[in-house]
Amino acid sequence: MEQIHGGNIYDLAKEGKELLDFSANINPLGMPYGIKKAVESALNDSSRYPDIKSRQLIEKISEYEKLSASCIAVGNGAADLIYALCLSQRFKKALIMSPGFSEYEKALRASESKVEYLTLKAEEGFELKNHHLDLIDSSVDAIFLCQPNNPTGILTDGQMLRNIFCKCRENNVFIVADECFLEFVEKPEVYSLKSYINEGNVFILKSFTKLYAIAGIRLGYCICCNEKVIDKLNYFRQSWPVSNLAQSAGIAAFKEKEFVSSSLEYIKKEKQYLLESFEALGLKVYGSAANYLFFLSNEHKLYEKLIERGILIRSCKSYNVIPVGFYRIAIKSHRENERLIKELFDILKGGKNGKSAYDSRNNV
C-alpha cells in the first residue's frame, strides 16, 4: 500500500535501513518526564480494564476547555474519533479539503458518505478562497476543515473561518474542525472555531500526540456542545477506547505547562533556522504555521536520495491534487535539523573539490 502517513519507518526497517525520521511531526523534545512517570505508574493497574468512560481524563479536559464534560469524548487518537463520528452520523454528503488528512475521506467512505472536495491549488497558495464558499449549500451535510492544514501547514484566516461558519449555519451544515496542530501556532485562539462551539454545529478535534510526543500511546479528544452528537458517537464505538496508559498520560499532560512553553519556544527557534536554510537552498516554503514545513523542490527524486542518506521525509505524491516535487518535513532537534540541511545542500548544490556545499557555505 502506498505510504499515506508520516512515521512509517517499519517497512524501511525491513530493508535494514536505520533512518532519521523527518516524516512525523512530533515534538523534538520528546515525552516529558512527568508523563513518562505517570505511564510507568499506570502499568501497575494494567491488569484491570480501564475506566470505560475515562472520567478523570474528561474532567481534566473539561477544566481546561471550560466546557461541560457532556461536550467531550476521548479516543485512541483523533483518527479514532473521526471514524466514530462518521459511523454515528452517516453524513449523506461531505466536503473535505484536498489536499488534507487522508483519514477524513477513508472514514466518510467507510460510512457510505458521498465525498466532494474543496480543492486547494498551488497557484492559489493552497489556500481556501471565496469561490470555495459556493460549494457549501443545503445539499451538504458536513464540511471537514484542518487548521492549520495537513500537509500544507497553511492557516485559514479568521475572516474566512467566519464566512465558512456563517455559510454553514445558513445551510444547516455540520462543521468538523481538526485543530490537532493548532497548539503550535502563535495566538491559536484567532484561528480556532472554539468561539462558535456553543452553536451546536461545530465539532473540534484535538490531539495529545504531537505536542507531548506520545504517538505510540495514542490519545485524542473532541469537543462539541451538541450532546446528542457526543452520545451517539459514544454509542457507536468500541468499548474501552482509551487504555489505562493513555488516560494516565493525558491527565499528567495538563501539569506540563512549563514543558509546553519551552517546547513552543524551541520549535519557533528551529523553524526559523530551517526557513533561513531553505531560502539559501532556493526551496520555496508554502506553509510553516505548525511544527512542519511544506515545500517545493525541483529535485523530484529528493525523497529517494535522502533515503539513501538515512533520512526519511514525507513525500506528498500520494495526494492527487499536489503536483510532483512537494514534500513535508518535521521540525526536529538542532543537531538533526543541521544534518538534514547538510544533506540537502549536498544533494541540491553539490560538493566542491571534495568538500560539501554545506561546509563551504558555513566555512567548516
Coordinates of C-alpha atoms in Angstrom, one line a residue:
M1 CA 0.0 0.0 0.0
E2 CA 1.3 3.4 -0.9
Q3 CA 2.6 5.5 2.1
I4 CA -0.2 7.9 3.2
H5 CA 1.1 8.9 6.6
G6 CA 4.4 10.0 8.1
G7 CA 6.3 7.9 10.6
N8 CA 6.2 4.7 8.6
I9 CA 9.7 3.6 9.4
Y10 CA 8.8 0.0 9.7
D11 CA 8.6 -1.0 6.1
L12 CA 12.0 0.6 5.5
A13 CA 13.4 -1.1 8.7
K14 CA 12.7 -4.5 7.0
E15 CA 15.3 -3.5 4.4
G16 CA 17.8 -2.9 7.1
K17 CA 17.7 0.9 6.9
E18 CA 18.1 3.0 10.1
L19 CA 16.5 6.3 9.4
L20 CA 16.3 9.7 10.9
D21 CA 12.6 10.3 10.7
F22 CA 11.5 13.8 9.5
S23 CA 8.2 12.5 8.2
A24 CA 6.3 12.5 11.5
N25 CA 5.6 15.9 13.2
I26 CA 6.3 15.1 16.8
N27 CA 7.7 17.4 19.5
P28 CA 11.6 17.2 19.1
L29 CA 12.0 17.5 22.9
G30 CA 10.3 14.1 23.3
M31 CA 7.9 12.9 26.0
P32 CA 8.1 15.0 29.2
Y33 CA 9.3 13.3 32.4
G34 CA 6.0 13.7 34.2
I35 CA 4.1 11.8 31.6
K36 CA 6.7 9.0 31.5
K37 CA 6.4 8.6 35.3
A38 CA 2.5 8.6 35.0
V39 CA 2.6 5.9 32.3
E40 CA 5.1 3.8 34.3
S41 CA 2.8 4.1 37.3
A42 CA -0.2 3.1 35.3
L43 CA 1.5 -0.2 34.3
N44 CA 0.7 -1.4 37.9
D45 CA -3.0 -1.1 37.1
S46 CA -2.9 -2.6 33.6
S47 CA -4.3 -6.0 34.8
R48 CA -7.6 -4.2 35.2
Y49 CA -9.8 -2.8 32.5
P50 CA -9.5 1.0 32.0
D51 CA -12.3 3.3 33.0
I52 CA -14.7 2.8 30.1
K53 CA -15.9 6.4 30.4
S54 CA -12.4 8.0 31.1
R55 CA -13.9 10.0 33.9
Q56 CA -10.8 11.6 35.4
L57 CA -9.3 12.5 32.0
I58 CA -12.5 14.0 30.8
E59 CA -12.8 16.0 34.0
K60 CA -9.3 17.5 33.3
I61 CA -10.2 18.3 29.7
S62 CA -13.5 19.9 30.9
E63 CA -11.5 22.2 33.3
Y64 CA -9.0 23.1 30.5
E65 CA -11.6 23.7 27.8
K66 CA -14.1 25.3 30.3
L67 CA -16.9 23.1 28.9
S68 CA -19.2 20.6 30.4
A69 CA -18.0 17.0 30.5
S70 CA -21.0 16.1 28.4
C71 CA -19.5 18.1 25.5
I72 CA -16.3 15.9 25.4
A73 CA -15.3 12.5 24.1
V74 CA -11.9 10.9 24.1
G75 CA -10.4 8.3 21.8
N76 CA -7.5 6.3 20.6
G77 CA -6.0 9.3 18.8
A78 CA -8.0 11.8 16.8
A79 CA -8.4 9.3 13.9
D80 CA -10.4 7.0 16.2
L81 CA -12.9 9.9 16.8
I82 CA -13.1 10.7 13.1
Y83 CA -14.3 7.2 12.3
A84 CA -16.7 7.1 15.3
L85 CA -18.2 10.4 14.2
C86 CA -18.7 9.4 10.6
L87 CA -20.1 6.0 11.5
S88 CA -22.5 7.5 14.0
Q89 CA -23.7 10.4 11.8
R90 CA -23.7 8.8 8.4
F91 CA -23.4 12.1 6.5
K92 CA -25.0 11.8 3.1
K93 CA -22.6 14.3 1.5
A94 CA -19.5 15.8 3.0
L95 CA -16.9 18.4 1.8
I96 CA -13.3 17.9 2.6
M97 CA -10.1 19.9 2.0
S98 CA -7.9 18.5 -0.7
P99 CA -5.1 18.0 -0.1
G100 CA -5.9 17.1 3.5
F101 CA -5.6 14.4 6.1
S102 CA -6.5 11.1 4.3
E103 CA -8.5 9.7 7.2
Y104 CA -11.4 12.1 6.6
E105 CA -12.1 10.6 3.2
K106 CA -11.5 7.0 4.4
A107 CA -13.8 7.3 7.3
L108 CA -16.5 9.0 5.2
R109 CA -16.4 6.4 2.5
A110 CA -16.4 3.6 5.1
S111 CA -19.7 5.0 6.3
E112 CA -21.0 5.3 2.7
S113 CA -21.0 9.1 2.6
K114 CA -20.6 10.9 -0.7
V115 CA -17.3 12.9 -0.7
E116 CA -16.7 16.1 -2.6
Y117 CA -13.6 18.4 -2.5
L118 CA -12.6 21.9 -1.5
T119 CA -9.7 21.7 -4.0
L120 CA -6.7 23.8 -2.9
K121 CA -4.5 24.8 -5.8
A122 CA -0.8 25.5 -5.9
E123 CA -1.4 28.7 -7.9
E124 CA -3.7 30.0 -5.2
G125 CA -1.1 29.2 -2.5
F126 CA -3.1 26.1 -1.3
E127 CA -5.5 28.5 0.5
L128 CA -9.3 28.4 0.9
K129 CA -10.8 31.2 -1.3
N130 CA -14.2 32.8 -1.7
H131 CA -15.1 30.5 -4.6
H132 CA -14.9 27.6 -2.2
L133 CA -17.8 29.1 -0.3
D134 CA -20.1 28.4 -3.3
L135 CA -19.7 24.7 -2.7
I136 CA -21.4 25.0 0.7
D137 CA -25.2 24.6 0.2
S138 CA -28.2 22.8 1.6
S139 CA -27.1 19.5 -0.2
V140 CA -24.1 19.3 2.1
D141 CA -24.4 17.6 5.5
A142 CA -20.8 18.3 6.8
I143 CA -17.6 20.0 6.0
F144 CA -14.2 18.9 7.3
L145 CA -11.6 21.6 7.9
C146 CA -8.0 21.2 9.1
Q147 CA -6.5 24.2 10.9
P148 CA -3.6 24.5 10.1
N149 CA -3.9 22.2 7.2
N150 CA -2.1 19.0 7.0
P151 CA 0.1 18.5 4.9
T152 CA 0.4 22.1 3.7
G153 CA 0.9 23.8 7.1
I154 CA -1.3 26.8 5.9
L155 CA -3.7 28.6 8.2
T156 CA -7.2 29.7 7.2
D157 CA -7.6 33.3 8.4
G158 CA -10.2 34.3 11.0
Q159 CA -12.4 36.2 8.5
M160 CA -12.6 33.2 6.1
L161 CA -13.4 30.9 9.1
R162 CA -16.2 33.4 10.0
N163 CA -17.5 33.3 6.4
I164 CA -17.5 29.5 6.4
F165 CA -19.3 29.3 9.7
C166 CA -22.0 31.7 8.5
K167 CA -22.5 29.8 5.3
C168 CA -22.7 26.5 7.2
R169 CA -25.2 27.9 9.7
E170 CA -27.3 29.3 6.9
N171 CA -27.4 25.9 5.2
N172 CA -27.5 23.7 8.3
V173 CA -24.1 22.2 7.6
F174 CA -22.2 20.4 10.4
I175 CA -18.5 21.6 10.8
V176 CA -15.7 19.3 11.7
A177 CA -12.6 21.3 12.6
D178 CA -9.4 19.3 13.0
E179 CA -7.2 21.6 15.3
C180 CA -4.7 18.9 16.3
F181 CA -1.8 21.2 15.2
L182 CA -3.2 24.5 16.3
E183 CA -1.4 24.4 19.6
F184 CA 1.9 25.0 17.7
V185 CA 0.5 28.3 16.2
E186 CA 1.1 31.7 17.8
K187 CA -2.3 33.1 19.0
P188 CA -4.2 29.9 18.3
E189 CA -7.5 31.4 19.5
V190 CA -7.5 33.7 16.5
Y191 CA -7.6 30.7 14.2
S192 CA -9.9 28.4 16.1
L193 CA -13.6 27.7 15.7
K194 CA -13.8 27.3 19.5
S195 CA -15.7 30.7 19.8
Y196 CA -18.6 29.1 17.8
I197 CA -18.7 25.9 19.9
N198 CA -21.9 26.7 21.6
E199 CA -23.8 26.9 18.3
G200 CA -24.1 23.1 18.3
N201 CA -23.0 22.5 14.7
V202 CA -19.2 22.7 15.5
F203 CA -17.1 19.6 16.3
I204 CA -13.4 20.2 17.1
L205 CA -10.7 17.5 17.2
K206 CA -7.6 17.8 19.3
S207 CA -4.7 15.5 20.0
F208 CA -2.1 14.9 22.7
T209 CA 0.1 13.0 20.2
K210 CA 2.1 15.8 18.7
L211 CA 2.9 18.3 21.5
Y212 CA 3.5 15.7 24.2
A213 CA 5.3 13.1 21.9
I214 CA 3.0 10.2 22.7
A215 CA 2.3 8.9 19.2
G216 CA 2.8 5.3 20.4
I217 CA 0.4 5.7 23.2
R218 CA -2.4 7.2 21.1
L219 CA -4.7 9.8 22.6
G220 CA -7.1 12.5 21.3
Y221 CA -10.3 14.2 22.2
C222 CA -13.2 16.1 20.7
I223 CA -15.5 18.9 21.9
C224 CA -19.0 19.5 20.7
C225 CA -21.8 21.3 22.5
N226 CA -24.4 19.1 20.9
E227 CA -24.9 16.4 23.5
K228 CA -26.8 14.2 21.0
V229 CA -23.8 14.1 18.7
I230 CA -21.4 13.1 21.6
D231 CA -23.9 10.5 22.9
K232 CA -24.4 8.9 19.5
L233 CA -20.6 8.9 18.9
N234 CA -20.0 7.1 22.1
Y235 CA -22.8 4.6 21.4
F236 CA -21.4 3.6 18.0
R237 CA -17.8 3.0 19.1
Q238 CA -16.0 0.1 20.7
S239 CA -15.9 -0.2 24.5
W240 CA -12.7 0.8 26.4
P241 CA -11.4 3.0 23.6
V242 CA -8.7 4.6 25.7
S243 CA -6.2 2.5 27.7
N244 CA -5.0 3.0 31.3
L245 CA -1.7 4.2 30.0
A246 CA -3.2 6.7 27.7
Q247 CA -5.7 8.1 30.3
S248 CA -2.8 8.5 32.8
A249 CA -0.7 10.2 30.1
G250 CA -3.5 12.6 29.3
I251 CA -4.1 13.5 32.9
A252 CA -0.4 14.1 33.5
A253 CA -0.1 16.3 30.4
F254 CA -2.2 19.1 31.9
K255 CA 0.5 19.6 34.5
E256 CA 3.2 20.2 31.9
K257 CA 2.8 23.9 31.3
E258 CA 6.5 24.7 31.6
F259 CA 7.3 21.9 29.1
V260 CA 4.7 23.3 26.6
S261 CA 6.1 26.8 26.9
S262 CA 9.8 25.7 26.4
S263 CA 8.7 23.3 23.5
L264 CA 7.0 26.1 21.6
E265 CA 10.0 28.4 22.1
Y266 CA 12.4 25.7 20.9
I267 CA 10.3 24.8 17.9
K268 CA 10.0 28.5 16.9
K269 CA 13.7 28.9 17.0
E270 CA 14.4 25.8 15.0
K271 CA 11.7 26.7 12.5
Q272 CA 13.5 30.0 11.8
Y273 CA 16.8 28.2 11.3
L274 CA 15.2 25.8 8.8
L275 CA 13.3 28.6 7.0
E276 CA 16.6 30.6 6.6
S277 CA 18.4 27.4 5.4
F278 CA 15.7 26.6 2.9
E279 CA 15.9 30.1 1.5
A280 CA 19.6 29.6 1.0
L281 CA 18.8 26.4 -0.8
G282 CA 16.3 28.0 -3.1
L283 CA 13.5 25.9 -1.8
K284 CA 10.1 27.6 -1.7
V285 CA 8.2 27.0 1.6
Y286 CA 4.4 27.3 1.2
G287 CA 3.3 26.6 4.7
S288 CA 5.0 26.6 8.1
A289 CA 2.3 27.6 10.6
A290 CA 2.7 24.4 12.6
N291 CA 5.7 22.2 13.6
Y292 CA 6.4 21.2 10.0
L293 CA 7.4 22.8 6.6
F294 CA 5.6 22.1 3.3
F295 CA 7.9 23.0 0.4
L296 CA 8.6 22.6 -3.3
S297 CA 11.8 21.2 -4.8
N298 CA 12.9 20.9 -8.4
E299 CA 14.6 17.7 -7.4
H300 CA 11.8 15.2 -7.9
K301 CA 13.8 12.3 -6.5
L302 CA 14.6 14.1 -3.3
Y303 CA 12.7 11.6 -1.2
E304 CA 14.7 8.7 -2.6
K305 CA 18.0 10.5 -2.4
L306 CA 17.5 11.3 1.2
I307 CA 16.5 7.7 2.0
E308 CA 19.9 6.7 0.6
R309 CA 21.5 9.1 3.1
G310 CA 19.5 7.7 6.0
I311 CA 16.8 10.4 6.2
L312 CA 13.1 9.9 5.8
I313 CA 10.9 12.9 4.8
R314 CA 7.2 13.0 3.7
S315 CA 6.7 12.8 0.0
C316 CA 3.4 14.3 -0.9
K317 CA 2.9 12.5 -4.2
S318 CA 0.1 10.3 -2.6
Y319 CA -2.1 13.5 -2.6
N320 CA -3.7 13.6 -6.1
V321 CA -4.0 17.4 -6.3
I322 CA -0.4 18.1 -5.3
P323 CA 2.0 18.5 -8.2
V324 CA 5.2 16.5 -8.3
G325 CA 8.0 17.9 -6.2
F326 CA 6.2 18.8 -2.9
Y327 CA 7.4 17.5 0.4
R328 CA 6.9 17.9 4.1
I329 CA 9.4 17.8 6.9
A330 CA 9.0 17.9 10.7
I331 CA 10.9 20.4 12.8
K332 CA 13.3 18.3 14.9
S333 CA 16.3 18.9 17.2
H334 CA 19.0 21.4 16.1
R335 CA 21.5 18.6 15.5
E336 CA 19.1 16.7 13.4
N337 CA 18.0 19.8 11.5
E338 CA 21.6 20.6 10.8
R339 CA 22.2 17.1 9.4
L340 CA 19.1 17.4 7.1
I341 CA 20.3 20.8 5.8
K342 CA 23.8 19.4 5.2
E343 CA 22.4 16.5 3.1
L344 CA 20.1 18.9 1.3
F345 CA 23.0 21.2 0.4
D346 CA 25.0 18.2 -0.9
I347 CA 22.1 16.9 -3.0
L348 CA 20.8 20.2 -4.4
K349 CA 24.0 22.3 -4.6
G350 CA 26.7 19.5 -4.9
G351 CA 30.1 19.3 -3.3
K352 CA 33.1 21.3 -4.4
N353 CA 36.6 19.8 -4.6
G354 CA 35.7 17.0 -2.2
K355 CA 34.1 19.5 0.3
S356 CA 30.4 19.6 0.7
A357 CA 28.5 22.7 -0.4
Y358 CA 27.1 23.0 3.2
D359 CA 30.6 23.0 4.7
S360 CA 31.7 25.6 2.1
R361 CA 28.8 27.8 3.0
N362 CA 29.5 27.5 6.7
N363 CA 33.3 27.8 6.4
V364 CA 33.7 24.4 8.1

